[in-house]
C-alpha positions as YAML, in Angstrom:
chain: A
units: angstrom
residues:
- id: 1
  name: MET
  ca: [14.77, 20.74, -15.16]
- id: 2
  name: GLY
  ca: [18.02, 18.84, -14.72]
- id: 3
  name: THR
  ca: [19.39, 16.03, -12.60]
- id: 4
  name: GLY
  ca: [22.90, 15.94, -11.17]
- id: 5
  name: HIS
  ca: [25.05, 14.44, -8.43]
- id: 6
  name: GLU
  ca: [26.59, 16.44, -5.59]
- id: 7
  name: GLY
  ca: [27.93, 15.24, -2.27]
- id: 8
  name: GLY
  ca: [27.16, 11.62, -3.11]
- id: 9
  name: GLY
  ca: [23.43, 12.21, -3.58]
- id: 10
  name: ARG
  ca: [21.25, 12.68, -6.63]
- id: 11
  name: ILE
  ca: [20.13, 16.27, -7.23]
- id: 12
  name: ARG
  ca: [16.86, 17.18, -8.90]
- id: 13
  name: ARG
  ca: [16.22, 20.81, -9.87]
- id: 14
  name: LEU
  ca: [12.63, 21.80, -10.53]
- id: 15
  name: GLU
  ca: [11.14, 25.11, -11.55]
- id: 16
  name: VAL
  ca: [7.76, 26.04, -10.10]
- id: 17
  name: ALA
  ca: [5.42, 26.64, -13.03]
- id: 18
  name: ALA
  ca: [2.26, 27.65, -11.19]
- id: 19
  name: ALA
  ca: [1.26, 28.71, -7.71]
- id: 20
  name: SER
  ca: [-1.32, 27.07, -5.50]
- id: 21
  name: ASP
  ca: [-2.37, 28.54, -2.18]
- id: 22
  name: ALA
  ca: [-3.41, 25.07, -1.04]
- id: 23
  name: THR
  ca: [-0.13, 23.30, -1.87]
- id: 24
  name: ARG
  ca: [2.68, 23.03, 0.66]
- id: 25
  name: LEU
  ca: [6.19, 22.17, -0.43]
- id: 26
  name: ASP
  ca: [6.05, 18.52, 0.68]
- id: 27
  name: THR
  ca: [2.80, 17.98, -1.21]
- id: 28
  name: TRP
  ca: [4.11, 19.80, -4.28]
- id: 29
  name: LEU
  ca: [7.27, 17.66, -4.35]
- id: 30
  name: ALA
  ca: [5.25, 14.45, -4.09]
- id: 31
  name: GLU
  ca: [3.16, 15.62, -7.05]
- id: 32
  name: GLN
  ca: [6.21, 16.53, -9.14]
- id: 33
  name: LEU
  ca: [8.27, 13.43, -8.32]
- id: 34
  name: PRO
  ca: [6.06, 10.30, -8.37]
- id: 35
  name: GLU
  ca: [8.80, 8.22, -6.77]
- id: 36
  name: LEU
  ca: [8.49, 10.24, -3.55]
- id: 37
  name: SER
  ca: [5.65, 9.94, -1.07]
- id: 38
  name: ARG
  ca: [4.60, 13.07, 0.78]
- id: 39
  name: SER
  ca: [6.05, 11.70, 4.03]
- id: 40
  name: ARG
  ca: [9.38, 10.95, 2.34]
- id: 41
  name: ALA
  ca: [9.45, 14.47, 0.87]
- id: 42
  name: ALA
  ca: [8.77, 15.89, 4.35]
- id: 43
  name: GLN
  ca: [11.66, 13.83, 5.75]
- id: 44
  name: LEU
  ca: [14.05, 15.20, 3.12]
- id: 45
  name: ILE
  ca: [12.88, 18.76, 3.80]
- id: 46
  name: ALA
  ca: [13.37, 18.32, 7.56]
- id: 47
  name: ALA
  ca: [16.87, 16.94, 6.94]
- id: 48
  name: GLY
  ca: [17.83, 20.03, 4.92]
- id: 49
  name: ASN
  ca: [17.96, 18.16, 1.62]
- id: 50
  name: VAL
  ca: [15.52, 20.52, -0.09]
- id: 51
  name: ARG
  ca: [16.40, 24.11, -0.93]
- id: 52
  name: VAL
  ca: [14.42, 26.90, -2.55]
- id: 53
  name: GLY
  ca: [16.58, 29.58, -4.13]
- id: 54
  name: GLY
  ca: [19.56, 27.97, -2.44]
- id: 55
  name: GLN
  ca: [18.04, 28.21, 1.04]
- id: 56
  name: ALA
  ca: [16.68, 25.46, 3.26]
- id: 57
  name: VAL
  ca: [12.95, 25.86, 3.94]
- id: 58
  name: LYS
  ca: [10.16, 24.24, 5.94]
- id: 59
  name: LYS
  ca: [7.61, 21.81, 4.53]
- id: 60
  name: SER
  ca: [4.93, 24.49, 5.03]
- id: 61
  name: HIS
  ca: [6.60, 26.72, 2.41]
- id: 62
  name: ARG
  ca: [4.26, 27.38, -0.51]
- id: 63
  name: PRO
  ca: [6.09, 27.30, -3.86]
- id: 64
  name: GLU
  ca: [5.80, 30.43, -5.99]
- id: 65
  name: PRO
  ca: [6.04, 30.63, -9.80]
- id: 66
  name: GLY
  ca: [9.61, 30.87, -11.01]
- id: 67
  name: GLU
  ca: [11.22, 29.51, -7.84]
- id: 68
  name: ILE
  ca: [13.92, 26.87, -8.30]
- id: 69
  name: VAL
  ca: [13.56, 23.91, -5.97]
- id: 70
  name: GLU
  ca: [16.56, 21.65, -5.45]
- id: 71
  name: ILE
  ca: [16.11, 18.27, -3.84]
- id: 72
  name: GLU
  ca: [19.00, 15.99, -2.95]
- id: 73
  name: ILE
  ca: [18.08, 12.33, -2.60]
- id: 74
  name: PRO
  ca: [20.93, 10.78, -0.64]
- id: 75
  name: PRO
  ca: [22.25, 7.33, -1.52]
- id: 76
  name: VAL
  ca: [21.02, 4.44, 0.58]
- id: 77
  name: VAL
  ca: [23.17, 3.71, 3.65]
- id: 78
  name: ALA
  ca: [23.21, -0.02, 4.12]
- id: 79
  name: ALA
  ca: [24.04, 0.15, 7.84]
- id: 80
  name: THR
  ca: [20.69, 1.79, 8.69]
- id: 81
  name: ALA
  ca: [18.70, -1.32, 7.86]
- id: 82
  name: GLU
  ca: [20.77, -4.43, 8.51]
- id: 83
  name: ALA
  ca: [20.61, -7.55, 6.38]
- id: 84
  name: GLU
  ca: [18.98, -10.47, 8.17]
- id: 85
  name: GLU
  ca: [18.57, -14.07, 7.08]
- id: 86
  name: LEU
  ca: [14.79, -14.37, 7.18]
- id: 87
  name: PRO
  ca: [12.35, -16.52, 5.18]
- id: 88
  name: LEU
  ca: [11.49, -14.73, 1.95]
- id: 89
  name: SER
  ca: [9.23, -15.93, -0.86]
- id: 90
  name: ILE
  ca: [10.53, -14.41, -4.10]
- id: 91
  name: VAL
  ca: [8.08, -14.83, -6.97]
- id: 92
  name: TRP
  ca: [10.17, -13.03, -9.60]
- id: 93
  name: GLU
  ca: [13.62, -11.45, -9.72]
- id: 94
  name: ASP
  ca: [15.73, -9.97, -12.50]
- id: 95
  name: ASP
  ca: [18.31, -7.18, -12.73]
- id: 96
  name: ASP
  ca: [15.70, -4.47, -12.19]
- id: 97
  name: ILE
  ca: [12.86, -5.65, -9.97]
- id: 98
  name: VAL
  ca: [11.76, -8.19, -7.38]
- id: 99
  name: VAL
  ca: [8.23, -9.43, -6.69]
- id: 100
  name: VAL
  ca: [7.76, -11.04, -3.29]
- id: 101
  name: ASN
  ca: [4.85, -12.82, -1.64]
- id: 102
  name: LYS
  ca: [4.79, -11.28, 1.83]
- id: 103
  name: PRO
  ca: [3.39, -13.36, 4.68]
- id: 104
  name: ALA
  ca: [1.01, -11.86, 7.21]
- id: 105
  name: GLY
  ca: [2.71, -10.58, 10.36]
- id: 106
  name: LEU
  ca: [5.77, -9.23, 8.55]
- id: 107
  name: VAL
  ca: [6.35, -5.47, 8.72]
- id: 108
  name: VAL
  ca: [7.54, -4.08, 5.37]
- id: 109
  name: HIS
  ca: [10.29, -1.73, 6.59]
- id: 110
  name: PRO
  ca: [12.03, -0.72, 9.84]
- id: 111
  name: ALA
  ca: [10.12, 1.81, 11.92]
- id: 112
  name: PRO
  ca: [9.82, 2.75, 15.60]
- id: 113
  name: GLY
  ca: [8.95, -0.42, 17.44]
- id: 114
  name: HIS
  ca: [10.11, -2.61, 14.54]
- id: 115
  name: PRO
  ca: [13.82, -1.94, 13.98]
- id: 116
  name: ARG
  ca: [14.57, -5.49, 12.80]
- id: 117
  name: GLY
  ca: [12.87, -8.55, 11.37]
- id: 118
  name: THR
  ca: [11.20, -6.70, 8.50]
- id: 119
  name: LEU
  ca: [10.83, -7.42, 4.80]
- id: 120
  name: VAL
  ca: [13.54, -4.84, 4.05]
- id: 121
  name: ASN
  ca: [15.97, -6.67, 6.37]
- id: 122
  name: ALA
  ca: [15.21, -9.91, 4.52]
- id: 123
  name: LEU
  ca: [15.62, -8.23, 1.11]
- id: 124
  name: LEU
  ca: [19.02, -6.79, 2.06]
- id: 125
  name: HIS
  ca: [20.19, -10.33, 2.82]
- id: 126
  name: SER
  ca: [18.69, -12.07, -0.21]
- id: 127
  name: VAL
  ca: [18.79, -9.46, -2.99]
- id: 128
  name: SER
  ca: [21.86, -7.79, -4.46]
- id: 129
  name: GLY
  ca: [21.10, -4.10, -4.85]
- id: 130
  name: LEU
  ca: [18.04, -2.02, -3.94]
- id: 131
  name: SER
  ca: [17.11, 1.49, -5.03]
- id: 132
  name: GLY
  ca: [17.84, 4.35, -2.63]
- id: 133
  name: ILE
  ca: [14.79, 6.47, -3.41]
- id: 134
  name: GLY
  ca: [12.79, 5.11, -0.48]
- id: 135
  name: GLY
  ca: [15.44, 6.28, 1.98]
- id: 136
  name: VAL
  ca: [17.78, 4.37, 4.23]
- id: 137
  name: ALA
  ca: [14.96, 2.54, 5.99]
- id: 138
  name: GLN
  ca: [12.88, 1.76, 2.90]
- id: 139
  name: PRO
  ca: [15.29, 0.84, 0.09]
- id: 140
  name: GLY
  ca: [13.51, -0.42, -3.01]
- id: 141
  name: ILE
  ca: [9.99, -0.19, -1.60]
- id: 142
  name: VAL
  ca: [7.61, 0.97, -4.37]
- id: 143
  name: HIS
  ca: [4.37, 0.36, -2.45]
- id: 144
  name: ARG
  ca: [3.52, -1.14, 0.93]
- id: 145
  name: LEU
  ca: [1.25, -3.66, 2.57]
- id: 146
  name: ASP
  ca: [0.03, -3.53, 6.16]
- id: 147
  name: ARG
  ca: [1.77, -5.91, 8.55]
- id: 148
  name: ASP
  ca: [-1.25, -8.22, 8.75]
- id: 149
  name: THR
  ca: [-1.96, -8.11, 5.01]
- id: 150
  name: SER
  ca: [-0.36, -10.91, 3.00]
- id: 151
  name: GLY
  ca: [0.44, -11.06, -0.69]
- id: 152
  name: LEU
  ca: [2.32, -9.60, -3.63]
- id: 153
  name: LEU
  ca: [4.62, -6.62, -3.27]
- id: 154
  name: LEU
  ca: [6.84, -4.94, -5.88]
- id: 155
  name: VAL
  ca: [10.43, -3.88, -5.15]
- id: 156
  name: ALA
  ca: [12.88, -1.87, -7.29]
- id: 157
  name: LYS
  ca: [16.56, -2.79, -7.47]
- id: 158
  name: HIS
  ca: [17.82, 0.57, -8.76]
- id: 159
  name: ASP
  ca: [16.67, 4.19, -8.88]
- id: 160
  name: GLU
  ca: [15.60, 4.33, -12.53]
- id: 161
  name: ALA
  ca: [13.34, 1.30, -12.12]
- id: 162
  name: HIS
  ca: [11.94, 2.86, -8.94]
- id: 163
  name: ARG
  ca: [11.18, 6.17, -10.66]
- id: 164
  name: ARG
  ca: [9.43, 4.49, -13.58]
- id: 165
  name: LEU
  ca: [7.39, 2.18, -11.37]
- id: 166
  name: SER
  ca: [6.36, 5.03, -9.07]
- id: 167
  name: ALA
  ca: [5.26, 7.08, -12.07]
- id: 168
  name: ALA
  ca: [3.28, 4.12, -13.41]
- id: 169
  name: LEU
  ca: [1.67, 3.66, -9.99]
- id: 170
  name: LYS
  ca: [0.63, 7.30, -9.93]
- id: 171
  name: ARG
  ca: [-0.81, 6.97, -13.45]
- id: 172
  name: ARG
  ca: [-2.78, 3.92, -12.22]
- id: 173
  name: GLU
  ca: [-0.99, 1.65, -14.67]
- id: 174
  name: ILE
  ca: [-0.07, -0.93, -12.03]
- id: 175
  name: ARG
  ca: [-3.10, -3.11, -11.31]
- id: 176
  name: ARG
  ca: [-3.39, -4.42, -7.76]
- id: 177
  name: ARG
  ca: [-6.22, -6.75, -6.87]
- id: 178
  name: TYR
  ca: [-6.97, -8.10, -3.42]
- id: 179
  name: LEU
  ca: [-9.17, -10.73, -1.84]
- id: 180
  name: ALA
  ca: [-11.05, -9.57, 1.22]
- id: 181
  name: ALA
  ca: [-13.86, -10.80, 3.43]
- id: 182
  name: CYS
  ca: [-16.20, -8.15, 4.83]
- id: 183
  name: TRP
  ca: [-18.99, -8.33, 7.37]
- id: 184
  name: GLY
  ca: [-22.54, -8.26, 6.07]
- id: 185
  name: HIS
  ca: [-23.53, -8.08, 2.42]
- id: 186
  name: LEU
  ca: [-22.86, -5.39, -0.16]
- id: 187
  name: ARG
  ca: [-26.05, -3.83, -1.54]
- id: 188
  name: GLN
  ca: [-24.99, -4.90, -5.07]
- id: 189
  name: ASP
  ca: [-22.60, -7.42, -6.58]
- id: 190
  name: GLU
  ca: [-20.33, -4.55, -7.66]
- id: 191
  name: VAL
  ca: [-19.78, -1.41, -5.61]
- id: 192
  name: THR
  ca: [-17.32, 1.43, -6.18]
- id: 193
  name: VAL
  ca: [-16.42, 3.72, -3.29]
- id: 194
  name: ASP
  ca: [-15.08, 7.12, -4.34]
- id: 195
  name: ALA
  ca: [-14.34, 9.03, -1.14]
- id: 196
  name: PRO
  ca: [-11.32, 11.08, 0.04]
- id: 197
  name: ILE
  ca: [-9.13, 9.66, 2.79]
- id: 198
  name: GLY
  ca: [-7.13, 11.56, 5.40]
- id: 199
  name: ARG
  ca: [-6.16, 11.43, 9.06]
- id: 200
  name: SER
  ca: [-9.09, 10.92, 11.38]
- id: 201
  name: PRO
  ca: [-9.85, 14.19, 13.21]
- id: 202
  name: SER
  ca: [-10.65, 12.21, 16.37]
- id: 203
  name: ASN
  ca: [-7.67, 9.82, 16.28]
- id: 204
  name: ARG
  ca: [-4.52, 10.84, 14.40]
- id: 205
  name: LYS
  ca: [-3.28, 7.24, 14.37]
- id: 206
  name: ARG
  ca: [-6.22, 6.21, 12.19]
- id: 207
  name: MET
  ca: [-7.35, 7.12, 8.69]
- id: 208
  name: ALA
  ca: [-10.92, 8.05, 7.76]
- id: 209
  name: VAL
  ca: [-13.11, 9.33, 4.97]
- id: 210
  name: VAL
  ca: [-12.81, 13.09, 5.49]
- id: 211
  name: ALA
  ca: [-13.63, 16.20, 3.51]
- id: 212
  name: GLY
  ca: [-10.42, 17.60, 2.10]
- id: 213
  name: GLY
  ca: [-8.65, 14.24, 2.22]
- id: 214
  name: ARG
  ca: [-6.70, 12.76, -0.68]
- id: 215
  name: ALA
  ca: [-8.76, 11.37, -3.55]
- id: 216
  name: ALA
  ca: [-9.32, 7.61, -3.23]
- id: 217
  name: ARG
  ca: [-11.35, 5.15, -5.30]
- id: 218
  name: THR
  ca: [-11.84, 1.41, -4.71]
- id: 219
  name: ARG
  ca: [-13.87, -1.13, -6.68]
- id: 220
  name: PHE
  ca: [-15.42, -4.10, -4.89]
- id: 221
  name: VAL
  ca: [-16.84, -7.18, -6.65]
- id: 222
  name: ARG
  ca: [-18.63, -9.91, -4.68]
- id: 223
  name: LEU
  ca: [-17.24, -13.35, -5.47]
- id: 224
  name: GLU
  ca: [-19.10, -15.36, -2.82]
- id: 225
  name: ARG
  ca: [-21.98, -14.62, -0.46]
- id: 226
  name: TRP
  ca: [-21.71, -16.32, 2.91]
- id: 227
  name: VAL
  ca: [-24.18, -16.33, 5.80]
- id: 228
  name: ALA
  ca: [-23.02, -13.06, 7.37]
- id: 229
  name: ALA
  ca: [-20.08, -12.01, 5.21]
- id: 230
  name: ASP
  ca: [-19.02, -11.54, 1.59]
- id: 231
  name: LEU
  ca: [-15.84, -12.64, -0.14]
- id: 232
  name: LEU
  ca: [-14.73, -9.78, -2.39]
- id: 233
  name: ARG
  ca: [-12.30, -9.09, -5.18]
- id: 234
  name: VAL
  ca: [-10.95, -5.59, -4.63]
- id: 235
  name: GLU
  ca: [-9.20, -3.35, -7.13]
- id: 236
  name: LEU
  ca: [-7.38, -0.21, -6.05]
- id: 237
  name: GLU
  ca: [-7.60, 2.80, -8.34]
- id: 238
  name: SER
  ca: [-5.45, 4.83, -5.92]
- id: 239
  name: GLY
  ca: [-3.11, 3.91, -3.10]
- id: 240
  name: ARG
  ca: [-3.93, 5.62, 0.19]
- id: 241
  name: THR
  ca: [-2.98, 4.33, 3.62]
- id: 242
  name: HIS
  ca: [-5.46, 1.64, 4.77]
- id: 243
  name: GLN
  ca: [-7.63, 2.47, 1.75]
- id: 244
  name: ILE
  ca: [-9.50, -0.84, 1.44]
- id: 245
  name: ARG
  ca: [-10.11, -1.10, 5.17]
- id: 246
  name: VAL
  ca: [-11.27, 2.51, 5.49]
- id: 247
  name: HIS
  ca: [-13.57, 2.41, 2.46]
- id: 248
  name: LEU
  ca: [-15.24, -0.83, 3.55]
- id: 249
  name: ALA
  ca: [-15.70, 0.43, 7.09]
- id: 250
  name: SER
  ca: [-17.16, 3.69, 5.74]
- id: 251
  name: ILE
  ca: [-20.01, 1.81, 4.04]
- id: 252
  name: GLY
  ca: [-20.69, -0.39, 7.06]
- id: 253
  name: HIS
  ca: [-18.89, -3.55, 5.89]
- id: 254
  name: ALA
  ca: [-15.60, -3.68, 7.78]
- id: 255
  name: VAL
  ca: [-12.93, -6.22, 6.84]
- id: 256
  name: VAL
  ca: [-13.36, -9.36, 8.93]
- id: 257
  name: ALA
  ca: [-10.98, -9.38, 11.92]
- id: 258
  name: ASP
  ca: [-9.80, -5.82, 11.31]
- id: 259
  name: SER
  ca: [-8.81, -4.79, 14.84]
- id: 260
  name: VAL
  ca: [-8.62, -1.08, 13.96]
- id: 261
  name: TYR
  ca: [-11.59, -0.30, 11.70]
- id: 262
  name: GLY
  ca: [-13.89, -3.21, 12.48]
- id: 263
  name: GLU
  ca: [-13.06, -4.33, 15.99]
- id: 264
  name: ARG
  ca: [-15.55, -6.99, 17.12]
- id: 265
  name: ALA
  ca: [-17.97, -6.06, 14.37]
- id: 266
  name: GLU
  ca: [-19.40, -9.57, 14.55]
- id: 267
  name: ARG
  ca: [-21.01, -8.63, 17.87]
- id: 268
  name: GLY
  ca: [-23.44, -6.44, 15.94]
- id: 269
  name: MET
  ca: [-24.94, -9.52, 14.29]
- id: 270
  name: SER
  ca: [-28.25, -10.79, 15.61]
- id: 271
  name: GLY
  ca: [-30.67, -13.68, 15.16]
- id: 272
  name: ARG
  ca: [-29.44, -16.65, 13.15]
- id: 273
  name: PHE
  ca: [-26.43, -14.66, 11.96]
- id: 274
  name: GLU
  ca: [-24.94, -14.21, 15.43]
- id: 275
  name: PRO
  ca: [-23.56, -17.72, 16.13]
- id: 276
  name: TRP
  ca: [-22.23, -18.06, 12.57]
- id: 277
  name: ALA
  ca: [-20.50, -14.67, 12.76]
- id: 278
  name: ARG
  ca: [-18.93, -15.38, 16.14]
- id: 279
  name: GLU
  ca: [-17.60, -18.74, 14.98]
- id: 280
  name: PHE
  ca: [-16.30, -17.31, 11.70]
- id: 281
  name: ALA
  ca: [-14.54, -14.50, 13.58]
- id: 282
  name: ARG
  ca: [-12.93, -17.08, 15.86]
- id: 283
  name: ARG
  ca: [-11.57, -18.91, 12.81]
- id: 284
  name: VAL
  ca: [-10.04, -15.84, 11.12]
- id: 285
  name: PRO
  ca: [-6.63, -15.31, 12.76]
- id: 286
  name: ARG
  ca: [-5.93, -11.84, 11.33]
- id: 287
  name: GLN
  ca: [-7.56, -9.30, 9.04]
- id: 288
  name: PHE
  ca: [-8.97, -11.11, 6.02]
- id: 289
  name: LEU
  ca: [-7.06, -9.18, 3.36]
- id: 290
  name: HIS
  ca: [-4.66, -10.60, 0.77]
- id: 291
  name: ALA
  ca: [-2.89, -8.97, -2.20]
- id: 292
  name: ALA
  ca: [-3.72, -11.66, -4.73]
- id: 293
  name: GLU
  ca: [-2.87, -10.19, -8.15]
- id: 294
  name: LEU
  ca: [-0.26, -7.80, -9.48]
- id: 295
  name: GLU
  ca: [-0.04, -6.72, -13.12]
- id: 296
  name: PHE
  ca: [2.30, -4.10, -14.59]
- id: 297
  name: GLU
  ca: [4.64, -3.20, -17.41]
- id: 298
  name: HIS
  ca: [8.29, -4.01, -16.65]
- id: 299
  name: PRO
  ca: [9.99, -0.64, -16.08]
- id: 300
  name: MET
  ca: [12.95, -1.38, -18.35]
- id: 301
  name: THR
  ca: [11.94, -4.05, -20.89]
- id: 302
  name: ARG
  ca: [8.28, -2.86, -21.24]
- id: 303
  name: ARG
  ca: [7.17, -6.48, -21.08]
- id: 304
  name: ARG
  ca: [3.74, -6.95, -19.49]
- id: 305
  name: LEU
  ca: [4.01, -9.06, -16.34]
- id: 306
  name: SER
  ca: [1.24, -10.64, -14.32]
- id: 307
  name: PHE
  ca: [1.46, -12.52, -11.01]
- id: 308
  name: GLU
  ca: [-1.03, -14.29, -8.75]
- id: 309
  name: ALA
  ca: [-0.72, -15.48, -5.16]
- id: 310
  name: GLU
  ca: [-3.25, -17.95, -3.80]
- id: 311
  name: LEU
  ca: [-5.10, -17.23, -0.60]
- id: 312
  name: PRO
  ca: [-2.81, -18.30, 2.28]
- id: 313
  name: ARG
  ca: [-3.76, -21.37, 4.25]
- id: 314
  name: ASP
  ca: [-4.95, -19.47, 7.33]
- id: 315
  name: LEU
  ca: [-7.54, -17.50, 5.35]
- id: 316
  name: GLU
  ca: [-8.38, -20.36, 2.99]
- id: 317
  name: ALA
  ca: [-9.25, -22.56, 5.96]
- id: 318
  name: ALA
  ca: [-11.67, -19.94, 7.24]
- id: 319
  name: ALA
  ca: [-13.20, -19.55, 3.76]
- id: 320
  name: GLU
  ca: [-13.66, -23.32, 3.47]
- id: 321
  name: TRP
  ca: [-15.53, -23.35, 6.78]
- id: 322
  name: ALA
  ca: [-17.75, -20.47, 5.58]
- id: 323
  name: ARG
  ca: [-18.63, -22.38, 2.41]
- id: 324
  name: GLU
  ca: [-19.34, -25.62, 4.26]
- id: 325
  name: HIS
  ca: [-21.62, -23.81, 6.72]
- id: 326
  name: ALA
  ca: [-23.82, -22.07, 4.19]
- id: 327
  name: ARG
  ca: [-26.75, -22.02, 6.55]
- id: 328
  name: GLY
  ca: [-26.53, -20.02, 9.75]
...
């Protein structure tokens, strides 16, 4: 249905076409509006920005056929995330989008424990205009990278670009390829993991492969075989939280130096592999994961764009050592 503007925000009105006993309102909204994540939809519902039949509802509400759902996406409030003069590597910028090469250690957006010093704070200082769809704390953010993951990240400068990019991401039309080092050796040179991801039932702060989780598919290609680790090219076919790290850990090949899903995995090595693995782990300063390639159609001009970011020096130095010490 239609789009309008009331009270300074953008209003979307959607009619529920079919019922699903398994679909809550926050999930349904994320499915209908690709630019919204489920967590962002839940935030808007909690703030009273979503109404069904004119009434505010809870995220647990299950949409029924014929219901009219109104969602107000408020404009970004610049004061919530303050502009800060921070180092920022901009690979591409035009009137619609920005592509940045994020360093490891930089949080993408303000959150509890990280109110300042984030990529968003740097963007607000260096870029004129960001879309408001991501909310006041996440303006312009189309997809995210973990704090300790380096590499290419796409940002939208206005709402229309954000909507189109989010829809393309959901249709798997934005290609994201990573470089990763994992412990041990894949059973084949190419492995695809197709396994649903959700919150770990034993630790809600972690993700895991769980029945009933959200569909997730990752393709791994071995580029180099080292003594006790593989260097992989990774391609995401979906975009779940910690997807690469969870999928690799689920098949017994955790990302090197992953403190959450592969903590001290090198200690499981034995024989001639043990000293090599311990030394390699010592040389890897953070999780060996880098967003190396980004390819997509420009949301406004339809021009095909492709970007590459070389492995950062900290990880490249560790890889060089692994190559030079080919024998354990």
